[in-house]
Amino acid sequence: MAAPSAVLQSEWTKVRSVRSTVWTLGSALLVTVILSGLLCLLTNAQWDNFGESDRAGFDPTSSSFSGLLLGQLALIVFGVLVVSSEYSTGMIRTSLAAVPQRGTFYASKVAVIGALALVVGMATAFLSFFVGQALLGDHSTSITDHGVLRAVVGAGLYMTLTVLFSAGIAMMLRSPMLGLGILMPFFFLISPILAAVPGAKNVARYFPDRAGSKIMQVVSINDDRPYGPWAGLGIMLLWVAAALIGGYVVLKKRDA
Amino acid sequence: MIELQALTKRYGGKTAVDHLTFSVRPGVVTGFLGPNGAGKSTTMRMILGLDNPTSGDVTIDGKHYAQLSDPFTYIGALLDAKAMHGGRSAYNHLLCLAQANRIPRRRVDEVLETVGLTAVAKQRSKGFSLGMGQRLGIAGALLGDPKILMFDEPVNGLDPEGIHWIRNLMKDLAAQGRTVFVSSHLMSEMALTAEHLVVIGRGRLLADTSMADFIEQNSRSYIRVRTPQPEQMRDALTVAGLTPVTVGDGSIEIQDADPAKIGELAAQNHLVLHELSPQRASLEEAFMRLTAESVEYHAGVPGVSGVPAPSDQPAPEQQPAWGANWQQQKQKKGQS
């Protein structure tokens, strides 16, 4: 059997030796931090124009993650490309010849992607939080306030899970075009739109991104999601597990 | 040693590989021959565990591919030159393969040197020519210093220099006592490199024989004579106890004869010769006849089975090429 540590090392070499890794993860960090910062700056400047209920429901913590809506698209691209490029380039045949134990191969790949996403996700979360709070001025919150640290750490976990969800879906679809073509509109359009439609709302709040993002919230006055922050993350975790298991089944069953 | 036992692969209703049973013995180059679409690549993918057989079994030194620990140290394979991520440098491509099989890093430099890619090791393989990609694929196969090597159509699309290099490499590898299993759809290519021959067509085994036997069975030599006096020539040959055969273009072919004798015979009878040449029918012809019924896609050549010749053109005369019925002859021999 292939030694798991050897395969982990090999997968790490694969991830670090292609440019798309730096590009996608780098832009996820930059887009999230810069966009969140700008929105915090704008909020601070426009504070006097906000209505009473807006002010009461204002959540400085989640405001500093508002750029994530766009930033997460780069994370999806990373998760999809790192898996499906094996198929689109034909590398998968060489990879599986090198590591014929498909479970070991897949677990190592997922572990390396997850670890890298966790590091980048946490860095993005903390950077985005501190930059955002600095720009919010008088309306900022502190990391030591109740629930704030949980929300920041949660944002890092949310980003990690988004990457893993994308990787699992990509493993099932085996094509970068198909993977991106389904995941991008889902995260960017379908899920946010359905969440705003009265009838679909009750279903949409169990989607992975809606459920998972609950953990980034500290002030929940205007929120009607019927679960707490950790339960929300748990729901997202179930989605991720389903996607990863689906990917494993496809990898195990189908010819490379 | 690679052993196949009734190996079968079906895609829907189509059988790509049909109860294939043979073994690839160590220390020689075994040629795996068949027309395009015969199932060669599918067979090789099943050997590597990339495709699951529908039924049957294939083992390497008695084990399934997935049971090998660090498989690249047992068997190295080049399946297709572009089975790599173009965005990764040649060095990193080989490094990730080496790491997965616990092969020391210095081997990466060694195999890059062997295939002559040291100068471009840091370049991304996207920009490589087909020949360079092929070399990188071969470097990957050599990485674990394996006892068995498998190449799928290694000379496809290469320039003469590259073809020459691969031929010599395969011979060297076999000379070092390794098992070399190489597929091709070109008989002429195999004749130069392989000692043993496995021929398949439409997924079925057509021949499993040594190259020497195949050549002996399939390429009998004959003498071709051209003369403006064919009648007299034929008579003279018949008198001398030979069996002349007149072929389509008016030349005479004589089996199992000595050209010197025929020349002397012509001189004695004062016959003018325009040609007197020893001939050897090509192995390519023998191969084509062997696989004729199993060829997946026939080209629409006028006069060839099933394709009617256009009426304004005379159909080419059917030449009774020798050895045409060798399969039947072989069967008869087997029965007697």
XYZ file of C-alpha atoms in Angstrom, chain A residues 1-3 6-7 9-11 13-20 85-86 89-102 252-256, chain B residues 9 11 45 48-52 65-72 79-80 82-89 92-93 95-97 99-102 105 124:
74
model
C 0.000 0.000 0.000
C 1.129 3.495 -0.693
C 2.254 5.235 2.464
C 4.226 9.921 1.015
C 0.981 10.552 -0.838
C 3.707 14.997 0.339
C 3.043 14.248 -3.317
C -0.310 16.023 -3.261
C 3.877 19.170 -4.375
C 1.055 19.058 -6.912
C -0.891 21.906 -5.291
C 2.057 24.197 -4.757
C 3.561 23.660 -8.206
C 0.753 25.149 -10.290
C 0.146 28.855 -10.616
C -3.631 28.637 -10.319
C -7.602 19.766 -13.632
C -6.529 16.175 -12.972
C -5.251 17.525 -18.344
C -5.232 13.715 -18.286
C -2.980 13.812 -15.212
C -5.491 11.572 -13.388
C -4.235 8.496 -15.251
C -0.669 9.191 -14.193
C -1.815 10.047 -10.653
C -3.796 6.842 -10.227
C -0.990 4.789 -11.733
C 1.284 6.291 -9.070
C -1.277 5.808 -6.290
C -3.681 3.019 -7.282
C -5.340 3.028 -3.847
C -8.013 5.505 -4.780
C -13.961 4.534 -6.841
C -16.528 3.234 -9.310
C -15.653 4.838 -12.581
C -12.790 4.163 -14.950
C -10.123 6.834 -14.928
C -13.958 -5.139 -21.074
C -18.662 -0.656 -22.840
C -5.295 0.658 -18.763
C -2.615 -0.473 -14.496
C -5.943 -0.726 -12.703
C -7.211 2.475 -14.311
C -10.145 0.691 -15.919
C -11.947 -2.132 -14.166
C -1.829 -3.507 -9.635
C -3.546 -1.911 -6.632
C -1.872 -4.417 -4.314
C 1.605 -3.295 -5.311
C 3.288 -1.085 -2.759
C 4.990 1.814 -4.531
C 3.906 0.488 -7.951
C 6.345 2.632 -9.941
C 0.165 5.512 -21.625
C -0.238 8.824 -23.302
C -0.118 14.296 -22.482
C -1.206 12.638 -19.220
C 0.267 15.490 -17.211
C -0.695 18.936 -15.948
C 0.673 21.418 -18.466
C 1.034 24.101 -15.804
C 3.530 22.074 -13.807
C 7.242 22.059 -14.577
C 7.759 19.071 -10.312
C 5.730 16.636 -12.393
C 8.835 15.043 -8.152
C 5.198 14.515 -7.175
C 5.263 11.045 -8.772
C 7.243 11.335 -3.647
C 4.079 9.244 -3.924
C 6.195 6.137 -4.495
C 8.924 6.956 -1.959
C 14.542 13.005 -5.164
C 6.149 24.115 -17.690
